[in-house]
Coordinates of C-alpha atoms in Angstrom, one line a residue:
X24 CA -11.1 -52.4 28.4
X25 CA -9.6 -55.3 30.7
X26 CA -7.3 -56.1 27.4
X27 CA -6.2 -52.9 27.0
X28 CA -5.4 -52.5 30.5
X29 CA -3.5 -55.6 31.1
X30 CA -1.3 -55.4 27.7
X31 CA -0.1 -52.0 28.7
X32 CA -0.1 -52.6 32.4
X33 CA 2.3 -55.4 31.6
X34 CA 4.8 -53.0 29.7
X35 CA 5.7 -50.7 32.9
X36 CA 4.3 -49.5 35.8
X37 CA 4.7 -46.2 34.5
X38 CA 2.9 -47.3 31.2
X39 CA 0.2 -49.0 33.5
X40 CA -0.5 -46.1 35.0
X41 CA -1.6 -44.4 32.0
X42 CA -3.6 -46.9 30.9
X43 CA -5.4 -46.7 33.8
X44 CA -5.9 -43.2 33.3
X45 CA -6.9 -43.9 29.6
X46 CA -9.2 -46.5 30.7
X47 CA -11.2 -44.0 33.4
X48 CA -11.9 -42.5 29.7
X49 CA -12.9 -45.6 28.2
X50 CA -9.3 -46.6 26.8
X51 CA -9.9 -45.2 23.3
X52 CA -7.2 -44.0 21.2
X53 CA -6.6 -40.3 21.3
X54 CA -8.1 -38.9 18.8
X55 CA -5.9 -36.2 16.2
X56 CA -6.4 -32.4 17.2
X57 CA -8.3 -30.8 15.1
X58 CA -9.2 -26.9 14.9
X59 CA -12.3 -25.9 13.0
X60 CA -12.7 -22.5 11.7
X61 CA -15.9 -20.4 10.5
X62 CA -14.2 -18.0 7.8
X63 CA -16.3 -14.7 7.2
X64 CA -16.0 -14.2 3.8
X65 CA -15.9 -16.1 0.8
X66 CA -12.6 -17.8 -1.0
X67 CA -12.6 -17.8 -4.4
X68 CA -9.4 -19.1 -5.7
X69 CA -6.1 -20.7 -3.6
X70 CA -3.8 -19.3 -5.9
X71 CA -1.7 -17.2 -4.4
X72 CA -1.0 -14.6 -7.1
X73 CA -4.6 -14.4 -8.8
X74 CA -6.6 -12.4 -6.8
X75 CA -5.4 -9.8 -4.6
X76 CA -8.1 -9.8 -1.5
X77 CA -8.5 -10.4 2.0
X78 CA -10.1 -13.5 2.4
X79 CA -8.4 -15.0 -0.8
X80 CA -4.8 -13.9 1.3
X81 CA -6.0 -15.5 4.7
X82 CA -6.3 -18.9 3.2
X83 CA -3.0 -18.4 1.4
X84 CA -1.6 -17.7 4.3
X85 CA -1.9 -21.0 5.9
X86 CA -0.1 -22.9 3.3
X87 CA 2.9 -20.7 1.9
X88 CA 5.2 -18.3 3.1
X89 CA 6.5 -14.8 2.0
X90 CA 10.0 -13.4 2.2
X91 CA 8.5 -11.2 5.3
X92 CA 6.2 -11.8 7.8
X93 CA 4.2 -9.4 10.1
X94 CA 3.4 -9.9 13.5
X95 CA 0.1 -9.3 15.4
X96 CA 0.8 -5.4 15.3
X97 CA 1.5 -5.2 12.2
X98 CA 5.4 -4.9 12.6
X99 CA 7.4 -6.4 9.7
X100 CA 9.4 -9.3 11.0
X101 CA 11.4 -11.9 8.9
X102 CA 9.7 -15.0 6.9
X103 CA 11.3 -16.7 4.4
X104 CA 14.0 -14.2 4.6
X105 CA 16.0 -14.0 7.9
X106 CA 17.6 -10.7 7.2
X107 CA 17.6 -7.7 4.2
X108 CA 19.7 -4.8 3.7
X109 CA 20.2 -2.0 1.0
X110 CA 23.3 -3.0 -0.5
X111 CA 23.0 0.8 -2.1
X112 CA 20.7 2.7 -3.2
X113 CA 18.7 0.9 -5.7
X114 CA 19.6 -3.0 -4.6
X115 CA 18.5 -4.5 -1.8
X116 CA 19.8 -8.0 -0.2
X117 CA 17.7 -10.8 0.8
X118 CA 19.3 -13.4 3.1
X119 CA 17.5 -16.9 3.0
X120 CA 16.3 -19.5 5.6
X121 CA 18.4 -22.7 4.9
X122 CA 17.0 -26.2 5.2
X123 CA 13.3 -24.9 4.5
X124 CA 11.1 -27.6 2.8
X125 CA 8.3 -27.7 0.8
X126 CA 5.0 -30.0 1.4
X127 CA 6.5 -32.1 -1.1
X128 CA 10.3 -32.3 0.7
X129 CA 12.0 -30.4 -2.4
X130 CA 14.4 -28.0 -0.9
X131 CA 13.6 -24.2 -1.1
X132 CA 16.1 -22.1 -2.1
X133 CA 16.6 -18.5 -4.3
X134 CA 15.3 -20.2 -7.8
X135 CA 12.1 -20.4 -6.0
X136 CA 12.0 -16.8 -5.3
X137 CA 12.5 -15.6 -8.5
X138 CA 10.2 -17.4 -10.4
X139 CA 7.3 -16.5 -7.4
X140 CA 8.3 -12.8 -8.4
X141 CA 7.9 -13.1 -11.8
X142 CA 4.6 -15.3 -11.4
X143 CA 1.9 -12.5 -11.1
X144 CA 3.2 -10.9 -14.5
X145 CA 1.7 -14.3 -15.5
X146 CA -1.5 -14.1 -15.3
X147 CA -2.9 -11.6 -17.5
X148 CA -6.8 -12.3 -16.3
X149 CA -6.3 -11.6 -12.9
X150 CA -9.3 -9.3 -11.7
X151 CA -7.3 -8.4 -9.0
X152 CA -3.3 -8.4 -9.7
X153 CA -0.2 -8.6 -7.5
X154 CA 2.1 -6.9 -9.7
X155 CA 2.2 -3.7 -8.2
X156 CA 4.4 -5.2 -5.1
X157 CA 7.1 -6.8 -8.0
X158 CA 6.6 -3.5 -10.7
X159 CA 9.8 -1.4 -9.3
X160 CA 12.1 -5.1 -9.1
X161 CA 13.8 -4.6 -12.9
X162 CA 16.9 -6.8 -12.3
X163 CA 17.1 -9.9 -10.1
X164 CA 20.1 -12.0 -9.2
X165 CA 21.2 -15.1 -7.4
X166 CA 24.3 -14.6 -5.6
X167 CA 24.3 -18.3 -4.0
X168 CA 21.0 -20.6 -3.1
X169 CA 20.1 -18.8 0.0
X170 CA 21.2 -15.6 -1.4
X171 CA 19.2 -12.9 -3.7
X172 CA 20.0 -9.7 -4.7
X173 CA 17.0 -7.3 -6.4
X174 CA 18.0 -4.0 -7.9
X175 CA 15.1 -1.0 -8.7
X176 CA 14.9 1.7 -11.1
X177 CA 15.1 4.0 -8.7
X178 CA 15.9 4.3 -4.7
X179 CA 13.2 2.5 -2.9
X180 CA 12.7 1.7 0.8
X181 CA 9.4 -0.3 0.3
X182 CA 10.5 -3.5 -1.2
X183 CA 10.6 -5.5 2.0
X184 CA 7.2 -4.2 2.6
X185 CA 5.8 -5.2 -1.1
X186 CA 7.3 -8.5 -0.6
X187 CA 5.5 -9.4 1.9
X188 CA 2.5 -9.8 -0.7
X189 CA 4.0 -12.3 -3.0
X190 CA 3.6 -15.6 -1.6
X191 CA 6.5 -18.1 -2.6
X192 CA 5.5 -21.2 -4.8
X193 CA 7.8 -24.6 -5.5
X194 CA 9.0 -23.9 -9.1
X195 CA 9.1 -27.2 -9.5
X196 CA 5.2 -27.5 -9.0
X197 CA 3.8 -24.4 -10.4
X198 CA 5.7 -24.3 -13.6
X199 CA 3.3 -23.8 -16.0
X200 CA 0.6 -24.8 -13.5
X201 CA -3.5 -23.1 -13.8
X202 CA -4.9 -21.6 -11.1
X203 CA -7.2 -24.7 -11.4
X204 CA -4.4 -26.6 -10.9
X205 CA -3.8 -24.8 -7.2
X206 CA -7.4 -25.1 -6.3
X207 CA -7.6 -28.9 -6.9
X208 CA -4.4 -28.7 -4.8
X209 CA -2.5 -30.2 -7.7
X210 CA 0.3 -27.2 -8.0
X211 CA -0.3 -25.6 -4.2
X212 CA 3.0 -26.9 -2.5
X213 CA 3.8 -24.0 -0.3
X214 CA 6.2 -24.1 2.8
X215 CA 4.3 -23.0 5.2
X216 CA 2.5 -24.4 8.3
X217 CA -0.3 -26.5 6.8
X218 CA -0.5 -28.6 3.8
X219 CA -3.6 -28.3 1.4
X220 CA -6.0 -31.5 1.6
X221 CA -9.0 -30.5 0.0
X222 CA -10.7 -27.0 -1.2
X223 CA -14.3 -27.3 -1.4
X224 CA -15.2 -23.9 -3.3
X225 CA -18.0 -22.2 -1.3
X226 CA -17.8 -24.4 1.7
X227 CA -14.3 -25.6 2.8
X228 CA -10.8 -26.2 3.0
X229 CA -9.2 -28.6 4.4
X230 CA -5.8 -29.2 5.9
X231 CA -3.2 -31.4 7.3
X232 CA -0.5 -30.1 9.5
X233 CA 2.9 -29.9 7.9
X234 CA 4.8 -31.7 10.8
X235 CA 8.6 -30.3 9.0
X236 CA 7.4 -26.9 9.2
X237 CA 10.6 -24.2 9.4
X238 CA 9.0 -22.5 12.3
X239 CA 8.7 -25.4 13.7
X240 CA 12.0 -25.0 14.7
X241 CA 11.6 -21.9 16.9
X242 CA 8.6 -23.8 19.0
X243 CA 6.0 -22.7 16.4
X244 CA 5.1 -25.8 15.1
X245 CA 1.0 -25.5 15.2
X246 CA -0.7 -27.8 17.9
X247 CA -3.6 -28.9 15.4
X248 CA -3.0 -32.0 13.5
X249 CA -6.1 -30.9 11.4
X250 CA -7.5 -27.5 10.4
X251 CA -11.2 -26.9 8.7
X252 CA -11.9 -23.5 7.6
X253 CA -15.7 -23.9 7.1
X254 CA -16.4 -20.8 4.7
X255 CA -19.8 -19.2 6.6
X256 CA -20.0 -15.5 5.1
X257 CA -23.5 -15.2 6.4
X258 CA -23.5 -14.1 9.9
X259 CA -26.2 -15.7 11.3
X260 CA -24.4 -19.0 10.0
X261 CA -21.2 -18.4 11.4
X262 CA -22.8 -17.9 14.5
X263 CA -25.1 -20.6 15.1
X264 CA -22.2 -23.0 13.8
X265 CA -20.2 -21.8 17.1
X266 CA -23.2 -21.3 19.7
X267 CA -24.1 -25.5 18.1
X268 CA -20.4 -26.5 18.4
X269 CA -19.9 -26.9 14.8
X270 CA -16.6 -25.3 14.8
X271 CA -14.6 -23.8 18.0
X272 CA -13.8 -20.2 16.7
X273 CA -15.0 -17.6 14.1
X274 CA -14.1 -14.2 12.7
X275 CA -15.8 -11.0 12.7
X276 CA -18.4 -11.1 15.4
X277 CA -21.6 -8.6 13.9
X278 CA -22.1 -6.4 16.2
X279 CA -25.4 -7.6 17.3
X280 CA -23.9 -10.7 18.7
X281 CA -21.0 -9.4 20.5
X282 CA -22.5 -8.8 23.7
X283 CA -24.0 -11.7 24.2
X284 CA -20.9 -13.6 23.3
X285 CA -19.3 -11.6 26.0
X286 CA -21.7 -12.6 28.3
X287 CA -21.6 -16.2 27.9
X288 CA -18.9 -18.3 29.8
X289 CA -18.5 -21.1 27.2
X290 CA -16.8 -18.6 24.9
X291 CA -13.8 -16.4 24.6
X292 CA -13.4 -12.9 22.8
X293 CA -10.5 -10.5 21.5
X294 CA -10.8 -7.7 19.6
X295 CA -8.1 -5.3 18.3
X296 CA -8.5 -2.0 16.5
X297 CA -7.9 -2.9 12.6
X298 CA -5.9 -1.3 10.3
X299 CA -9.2 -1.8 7.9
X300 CA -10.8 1.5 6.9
X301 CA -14.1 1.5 5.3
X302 CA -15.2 4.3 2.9
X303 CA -17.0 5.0 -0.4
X304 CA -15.2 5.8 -3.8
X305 CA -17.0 7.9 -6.6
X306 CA -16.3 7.6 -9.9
X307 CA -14.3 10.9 -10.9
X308 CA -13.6 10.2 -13.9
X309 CA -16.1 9.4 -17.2
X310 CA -18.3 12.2 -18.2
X311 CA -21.5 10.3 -17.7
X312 CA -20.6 7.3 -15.4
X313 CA -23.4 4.1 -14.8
X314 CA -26.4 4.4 -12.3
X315 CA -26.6 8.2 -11.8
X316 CA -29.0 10.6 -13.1
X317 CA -31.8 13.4 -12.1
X318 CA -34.3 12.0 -9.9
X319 CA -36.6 11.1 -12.7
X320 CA -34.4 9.0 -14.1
X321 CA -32.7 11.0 -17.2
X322 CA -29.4 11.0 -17.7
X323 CA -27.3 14.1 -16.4
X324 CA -25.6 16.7 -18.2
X325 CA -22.6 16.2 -16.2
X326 CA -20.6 14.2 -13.9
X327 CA -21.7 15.9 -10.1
X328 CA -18.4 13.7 -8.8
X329 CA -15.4 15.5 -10.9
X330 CA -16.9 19.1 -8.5
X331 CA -15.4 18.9 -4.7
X332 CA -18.4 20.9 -3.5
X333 CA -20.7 17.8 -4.4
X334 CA -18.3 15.0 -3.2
X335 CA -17.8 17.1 0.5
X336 CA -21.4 17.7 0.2
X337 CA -21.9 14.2 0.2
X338 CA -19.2 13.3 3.3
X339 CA -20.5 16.0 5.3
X340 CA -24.0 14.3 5.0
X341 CA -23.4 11.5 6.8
X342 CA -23.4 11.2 10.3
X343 CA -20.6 8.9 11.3
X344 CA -21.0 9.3 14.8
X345 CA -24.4 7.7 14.5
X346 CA -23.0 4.9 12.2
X347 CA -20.3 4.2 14.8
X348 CA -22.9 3.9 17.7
X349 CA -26.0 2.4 16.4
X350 CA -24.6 0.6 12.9
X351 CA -21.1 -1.1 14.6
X352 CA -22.8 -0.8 18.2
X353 CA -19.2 0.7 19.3
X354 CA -17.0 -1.1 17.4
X355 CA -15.2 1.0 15.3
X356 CA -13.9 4.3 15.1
X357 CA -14.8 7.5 13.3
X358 CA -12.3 8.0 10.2
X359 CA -10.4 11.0 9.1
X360 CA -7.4 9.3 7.8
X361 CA -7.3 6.4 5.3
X362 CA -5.1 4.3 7.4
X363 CA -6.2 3.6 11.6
X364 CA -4.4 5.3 14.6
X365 CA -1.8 2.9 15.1
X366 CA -0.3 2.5 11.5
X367 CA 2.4 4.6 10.1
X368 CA 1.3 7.8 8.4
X369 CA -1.7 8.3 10.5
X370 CA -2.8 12.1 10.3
X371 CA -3.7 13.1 13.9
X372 CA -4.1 16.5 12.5
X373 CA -6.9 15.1 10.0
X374 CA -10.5 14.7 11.9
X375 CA -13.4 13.0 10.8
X376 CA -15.7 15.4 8.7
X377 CA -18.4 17.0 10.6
X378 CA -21.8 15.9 10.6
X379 CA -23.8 19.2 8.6
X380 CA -26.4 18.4 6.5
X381 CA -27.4 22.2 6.0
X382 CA -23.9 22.8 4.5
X383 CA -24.6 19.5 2.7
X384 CA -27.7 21.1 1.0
X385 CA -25.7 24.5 0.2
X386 CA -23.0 23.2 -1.3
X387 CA -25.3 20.8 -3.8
X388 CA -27.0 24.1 -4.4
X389 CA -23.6 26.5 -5.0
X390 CA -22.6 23.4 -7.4
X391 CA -25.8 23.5 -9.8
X392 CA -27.9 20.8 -7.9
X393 CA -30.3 22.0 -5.7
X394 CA -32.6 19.3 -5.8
X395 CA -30.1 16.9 -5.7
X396 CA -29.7 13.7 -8.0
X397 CA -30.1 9.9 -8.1
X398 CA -27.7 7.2 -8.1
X399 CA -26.9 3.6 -7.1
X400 CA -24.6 2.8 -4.2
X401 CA -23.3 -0.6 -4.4
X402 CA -21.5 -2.5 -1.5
X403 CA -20.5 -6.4 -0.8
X404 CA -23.1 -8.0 1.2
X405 CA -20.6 -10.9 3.3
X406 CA -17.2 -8.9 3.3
X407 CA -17.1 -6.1 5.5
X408 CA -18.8 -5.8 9.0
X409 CA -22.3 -5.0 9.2
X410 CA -21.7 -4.0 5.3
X411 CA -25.0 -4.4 4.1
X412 CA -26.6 -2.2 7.2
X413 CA -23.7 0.4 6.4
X414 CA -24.7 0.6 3.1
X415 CA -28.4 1.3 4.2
X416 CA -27.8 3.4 6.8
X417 CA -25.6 5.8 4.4
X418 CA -28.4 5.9 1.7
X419 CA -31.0 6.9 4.4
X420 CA -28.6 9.8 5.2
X421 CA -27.5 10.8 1.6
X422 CA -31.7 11.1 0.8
X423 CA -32.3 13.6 3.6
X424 CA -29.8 15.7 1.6
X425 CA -31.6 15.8 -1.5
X426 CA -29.3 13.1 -3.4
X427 CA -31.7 9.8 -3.6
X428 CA -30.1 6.5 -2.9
X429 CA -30.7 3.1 -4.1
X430 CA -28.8 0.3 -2.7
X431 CA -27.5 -3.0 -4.2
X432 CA -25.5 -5.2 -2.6
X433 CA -23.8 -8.3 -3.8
X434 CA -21.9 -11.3 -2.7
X435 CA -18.0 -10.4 -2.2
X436 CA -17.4 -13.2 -4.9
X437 CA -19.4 -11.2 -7.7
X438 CA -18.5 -7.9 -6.4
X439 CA -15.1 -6.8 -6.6
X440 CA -15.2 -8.1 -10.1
X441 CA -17.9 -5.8 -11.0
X442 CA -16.6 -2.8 -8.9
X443 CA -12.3 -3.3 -10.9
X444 CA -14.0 -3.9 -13.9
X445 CA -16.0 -0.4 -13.8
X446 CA -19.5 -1.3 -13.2
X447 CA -20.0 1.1 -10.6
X448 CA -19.7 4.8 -10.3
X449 CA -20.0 4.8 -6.7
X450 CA -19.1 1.5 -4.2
X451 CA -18.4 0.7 -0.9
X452 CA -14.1 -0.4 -0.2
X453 CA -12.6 -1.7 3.1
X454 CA -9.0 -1.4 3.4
X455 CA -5.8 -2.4 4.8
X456 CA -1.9 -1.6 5.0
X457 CA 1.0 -1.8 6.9
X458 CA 1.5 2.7 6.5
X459 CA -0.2 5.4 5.1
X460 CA 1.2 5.8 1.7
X461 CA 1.3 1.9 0.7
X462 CA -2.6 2.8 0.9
X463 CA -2.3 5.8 -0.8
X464 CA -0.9 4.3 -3.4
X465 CA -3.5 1.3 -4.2
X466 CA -6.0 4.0 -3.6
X467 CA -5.5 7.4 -4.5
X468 CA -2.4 7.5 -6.7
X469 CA -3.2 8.1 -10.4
X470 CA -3.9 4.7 -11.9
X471 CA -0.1 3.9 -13.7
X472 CA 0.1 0.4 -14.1
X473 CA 3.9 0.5 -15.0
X474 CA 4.3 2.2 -11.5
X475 CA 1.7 -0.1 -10.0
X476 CA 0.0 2.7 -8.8
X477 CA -3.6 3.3 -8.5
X478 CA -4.5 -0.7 -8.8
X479 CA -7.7 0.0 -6.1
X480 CA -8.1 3.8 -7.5
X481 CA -11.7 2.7 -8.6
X482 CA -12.5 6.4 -9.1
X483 CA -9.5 7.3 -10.7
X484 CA -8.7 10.6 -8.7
X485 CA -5.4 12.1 -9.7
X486 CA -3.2 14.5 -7.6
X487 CA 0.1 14.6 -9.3
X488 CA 1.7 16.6 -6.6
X489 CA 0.5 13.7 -4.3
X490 CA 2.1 11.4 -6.3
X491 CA 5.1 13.1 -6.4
X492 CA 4.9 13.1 -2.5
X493 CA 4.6 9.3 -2.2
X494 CA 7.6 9.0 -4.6
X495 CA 10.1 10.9 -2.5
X496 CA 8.9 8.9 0.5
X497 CA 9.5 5.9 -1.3
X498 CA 12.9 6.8 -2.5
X499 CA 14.2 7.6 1.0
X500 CA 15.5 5.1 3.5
X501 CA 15.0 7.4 6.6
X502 CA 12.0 6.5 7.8
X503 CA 10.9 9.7 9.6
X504 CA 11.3 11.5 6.3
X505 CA 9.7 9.0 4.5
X506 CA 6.5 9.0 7.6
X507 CA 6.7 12.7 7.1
X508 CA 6.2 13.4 3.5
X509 CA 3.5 10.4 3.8
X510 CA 1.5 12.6 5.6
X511 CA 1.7 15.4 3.8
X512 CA 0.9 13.5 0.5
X513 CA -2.1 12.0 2.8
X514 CA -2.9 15.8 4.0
X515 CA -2.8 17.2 0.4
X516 CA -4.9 14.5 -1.5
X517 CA -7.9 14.0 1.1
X518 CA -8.6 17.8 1.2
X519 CA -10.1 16.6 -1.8
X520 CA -12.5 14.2 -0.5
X521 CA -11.2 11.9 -3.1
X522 CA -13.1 8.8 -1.4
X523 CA -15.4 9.7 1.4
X524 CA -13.9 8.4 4.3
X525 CA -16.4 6.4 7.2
X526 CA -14.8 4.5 10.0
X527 CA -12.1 2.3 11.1
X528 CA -13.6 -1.1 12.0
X529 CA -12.4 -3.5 14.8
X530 CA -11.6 -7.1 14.4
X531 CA -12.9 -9.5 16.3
X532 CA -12.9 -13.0 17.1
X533 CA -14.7 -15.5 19.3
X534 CA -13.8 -18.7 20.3
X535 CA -14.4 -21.7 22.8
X536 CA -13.1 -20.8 26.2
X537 CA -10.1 -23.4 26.1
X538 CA -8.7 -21.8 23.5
X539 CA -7.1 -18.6 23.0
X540 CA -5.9 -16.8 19.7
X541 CA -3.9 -13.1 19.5
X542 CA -6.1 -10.4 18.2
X543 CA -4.2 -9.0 15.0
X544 CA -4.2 -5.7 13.6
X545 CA -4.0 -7.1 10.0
X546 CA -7.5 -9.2 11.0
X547 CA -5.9 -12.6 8.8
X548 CA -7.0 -15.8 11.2
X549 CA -4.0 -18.0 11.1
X550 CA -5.1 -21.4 12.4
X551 CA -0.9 -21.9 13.3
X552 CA -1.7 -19.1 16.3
X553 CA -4.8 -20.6 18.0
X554 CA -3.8 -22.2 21.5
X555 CA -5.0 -24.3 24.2
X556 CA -5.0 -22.6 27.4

C-alpha cells in the first residue's frame, strides 16, 4: 500500500490525491463493471433468423441491430437506418448510418442488408420463421453503400415495421454459416452494443462490451464493461439468485414475490403495462384434432371447436376477473382486444367477455354437448407469467362447465415446437406487437405462407373478409385509415371468439437499488439501458 502510494504520489499532487483515496480502499485496481442478468425464459439458439420468439429476440438484441429500433413505448425510432420514405407507392427508401462497424471492424454498409433480408428464406427448418416480415420485399436495390431501395407487390405501409424483426448479420461472416456456427459465436458478428463471448446453452451468455459501438456516438455507449445473462426460467431461481446477490437485476417478478420486493429497500422495481396478451387457441380446423374426446375417453364424432357456441361457451366460462386478482395478484389486465390499451388498434369498444357459466352450460347444450367433453390444455411452464398457475386455474373453471380439463405443461424449449408443429388442439400463446393488425396477422389471418400470414394461426381460423380488412390497412399510408380499418378487421374476427382472449400481463423488473433500468412496453431487457443512479 505504502508503494503504491508513493509511486503515484510522486506523479502529481493531483495524482497523489487519488491514490490516497484509492488506498482508503485498499489501493486495488478497479475492477471492470460488470452487469449480471437473471433471464426468465430459456434461449435456445443466437441465431438471429431461426427462431422467431421472445426470449430467443432479447438475446439477439444485445449483439445486432435492425434497420429500426423501438423505444421503451414501443414507438418506432431509427436503428441502422437513420431515415425511410415511400419513394411511391410500392418502393420504399432506406437511408443508412455511415461509419457503423461490426465486432469484427468490417464496415457495414447496404450489401449487408440485403443478404440479412434474404437470410430467413434460408433456413428451411426453422420451427419458427422470420419470413413473413421480408415475404411482400420482391425487388431490392442498392442505390450507393448507405443507400437501399425495396420495392413490394403491392402498396404497403408496414415495411419499416416488419423490418424491425430482421436482425442485420456481417455477410462476410455468416455466408454460408449454421446456426451452430452463431451459437459457438463463430458467425455471430452483429453491430450492436455487446460482442458475443460465450453461449452456454441452458445457463449463459456471456458478453464483452463493444467499445466502437455506433450509438456510442449519441452518449449511448453502455456503462458495463461485461454483461452475464444467467438463463434462470424457474422463478424461485431467479429469485433467490437476486435476494443472494448472484446477479443485480431480473425479469418478470411472479406475482407472489412482488410485494415483498417492494417492500425491501435493497432493491428497486418498474413495471409497465405490456403489449403481451395471453390467451388460448383451439384447433378449428381438423375433423378429429389430438387430445379431445367424450369424457370416457372415446373419440368424438366431431370437432366441438369449428361451432362458435362451444368456443364462447368456453370464454364465457372463465372468470378473468378472478384470474387477474388472485392468479397475477393485480398485475395484469382483463383482455378484450388481442393487442393492450396503449398499442395501435386497440378496440375500446371490445370488453372482456363476461363471466357466465349458466350461459356457458346452455350454449354446450344448444350445440349437441350437454355433458360436455374432455381434452388436454397444454401451456409452457417457464415462459409466460405465473403460466403454469394460469393454466390450472383455467382448467378448474372449464370443469365446473361440464368440459373436463387435463393440464400439461412443458418447458418453453420443447413447447413451441410441439404447439407449430400441430401437436396440440388447444394451447396456451402470449403475445406481442407494435399495432393491432401486425398481431392479427401472425394470429388470426388465414395461414398463407406466400403472404406470410397466419405464421402463429395455430388454430387456423379463417375470416376472409378480415383478411381483406388487414390488406387495405396495409396498403394505405394514412395512418388513421390504416388504425381504422385495423379495428374493424379486429372487431369483425373476434366476434368469433377465434382464440379466447384472457389478460394483458405487466412487465416487470427488479433490480439492486443503485441501479435503475426503463420499464418497456415491448418487455426485451437490454443490458445497454441499465444505469447507475
Amino acid at each position: 500500500m505504502i508503494v503504491c502510494m508513493f509511486e503515484r504520489w510522486a506523479k502529481s499532487a493531483v495524482t497523489g490525491f487519488v491514490c490516497i483515496v484509492l488506498s482508503l480502499a485498499g489501493c486495488v485496481a478497479a475492477t471492470a463493471a460488470e452487469l449480471r442478468i437473471g433471464l426468465g425464459a430459456d434461449v435456445t439458439s443466437l441465431d438471429p433468423h431461426f427462431l422467431n420468439v421472445a426470449p430467443n429476440n432479447n438475446a439477439a438484441w444485445q449483439v445486432y441491430d435492425a434497420l429500426t429500433h423501438v423505444d421503451a413505448n414501443a414507438r418506432l425510432i431509427p436503428g441502422l437506418a437513420v431515415s425511410w420514405r415511400a419513394v411511391d407507392s410500392t418502393t420504399w427508401e432506406f437511408k443508412l448510418r455511415k461509419d457503423v462497424k461490426f465486432h469484427d471492424g468490417s464496415a457495414f454498409s447496404a450489401e449487408d442488408v440485403i443478404f440479412s433480408l434474404e437470410r430467413p428464406a434460408t433456413l428451411s427448418a426453422s420451427p419458427g420463421p422470420f419470413t413473413g416480415f421480408v415475404k411482400p420485399i420482391v425487388a431490392k436495390k442498392i442505390i450507393d453503400p448507405w443507400t437501399l431501395q425495396l420495392k413490394t407487390a403491392a402498396p404497403y405501409a408496414m415495411l419499416p415495421y416488419d423490418l424491425n424483426s430482421i436482425f442485420i448479420v456481417s455477410k462476410k461472416a455468416a455466408s454460408g454459416a449454421s446456426t451452430e456456427d452463431f451459437n459457438s459465436g463463430k458467425a455471430a458478428i452483429g453491430t450492436g452494443p455487446y460482442k458475443l463471448s460465450r453461449f452456454a446453452r441452458g445457463d449463459r451468455i456471456e458478453l464483452a462490451r463493444n467499445d466502437s459501438y455506433w450509438g456510442a456516438q449519441n452518449g449511448k455507449l453502455a456503462p458495463w464493461d461485461k454483461v452475464t445473462l444467467r438463463i434462470l426460467p424457474a422463478d424461485t431461481a431467479r429469485i433467490a439468485a437476486l435476494l443472494a446477490g448472484d446477479v443485480d437485476a431480473i425479469e418478470n417478478i411472479p406475482t407472489a414475490d412482488l410485494t415483498r420486493l417492494k417492500a425491501n429497500a435493497k432493491f428497486r422495481l418498474e413495471q409497465k403495462v405490456s403489449w403481451r396478451t395471453l390467451f388460448l387457441h383451439l384447433d378449428q380446423y381438423r375433423d378429429h384434432p389430438p387430445h379431445l374426446s367424450d369424457k370416457s375417453g372415446k373419440p368424438l364424432a366431431k370437432n366441438p371447436f369449428k361451432d362458435v357456441r362451444v368456443r364462447m361457451a368456453m370464454s364465457k366460462a372463465i372468470n378473468r376477473r378472478a384470474i387477474v386478482e388472485r392468479v397475477m395478484e393485480g398485475n395484469a389486465i382483463e383482455a378484450g382486444n388481442l393487442v393492450s390499451p396503449p398499442v395501435f388498434g386497440h378496440v375500446a369498444a371490445l370488453k372482456p367477455e363476461t363471466y357466465d357459466p349458466k350461459a356457458a352450460k346452455d350454449l354446450l347444450a344448444e350445440a349437441g354437448y350437454p355433458d360436455g367433453f374432455a381434452l388436454t390444455l397444454y401451456a409452457p411452464n417457464n415462459r409466460y407469467v405465473n403460466d403454469e398457475q394460469l393454466a390450472q386455474t383455467v382448467a378448474q373453471m372449464l370443469a365446473r362447465v361440464g368440459i373436463l380439463t387435463r393440464v400439461e405443461t412443458l418447458p418453453a424449449s420443447v413447447y413451441f415446437g410441439k404447439a407449430r408443429a400441430g401437436e396440440f388442439s388447444f394451447a396456451l400463446l402470449g403475445w406481442g406487437s407494435f399495432s393491432g393488425d401486425l398481431a392479427l396477422r401472425a394470429l388470426l389471418a388465414t395461414p398463407n405462407a406466400a403472404k406470410g400470414y397466419g405464421a402463429w394461426n395455430w388454430g387456423h381460423y379463417s375470416n376472409p373478409k378480415a383478411d381483406g380488412l388487414l390488406e387495405q390497412g396495409f396498403a394505405t399510408l394514412d395512418e388513421k385509415k390504416r388504425e381504422a380499418l385495423a379495428r374493424e378487421a379486429a372487431t369483425l374476427a373476434l366476434k368469433d371468439v377465434p382464440v379466447i382472449l384472457l389478460h394483458h400481463q405487466l412487465a416487470s423488473w427488479a433490480m439492486r437499488k443503485e441501479i435503475a433500468y426503463e420499464a418497456r412496453t415491448d418487455e426485451y431487457t437490454f443490458a445497454r439501458d441499465f444505469r447507475r443512479r
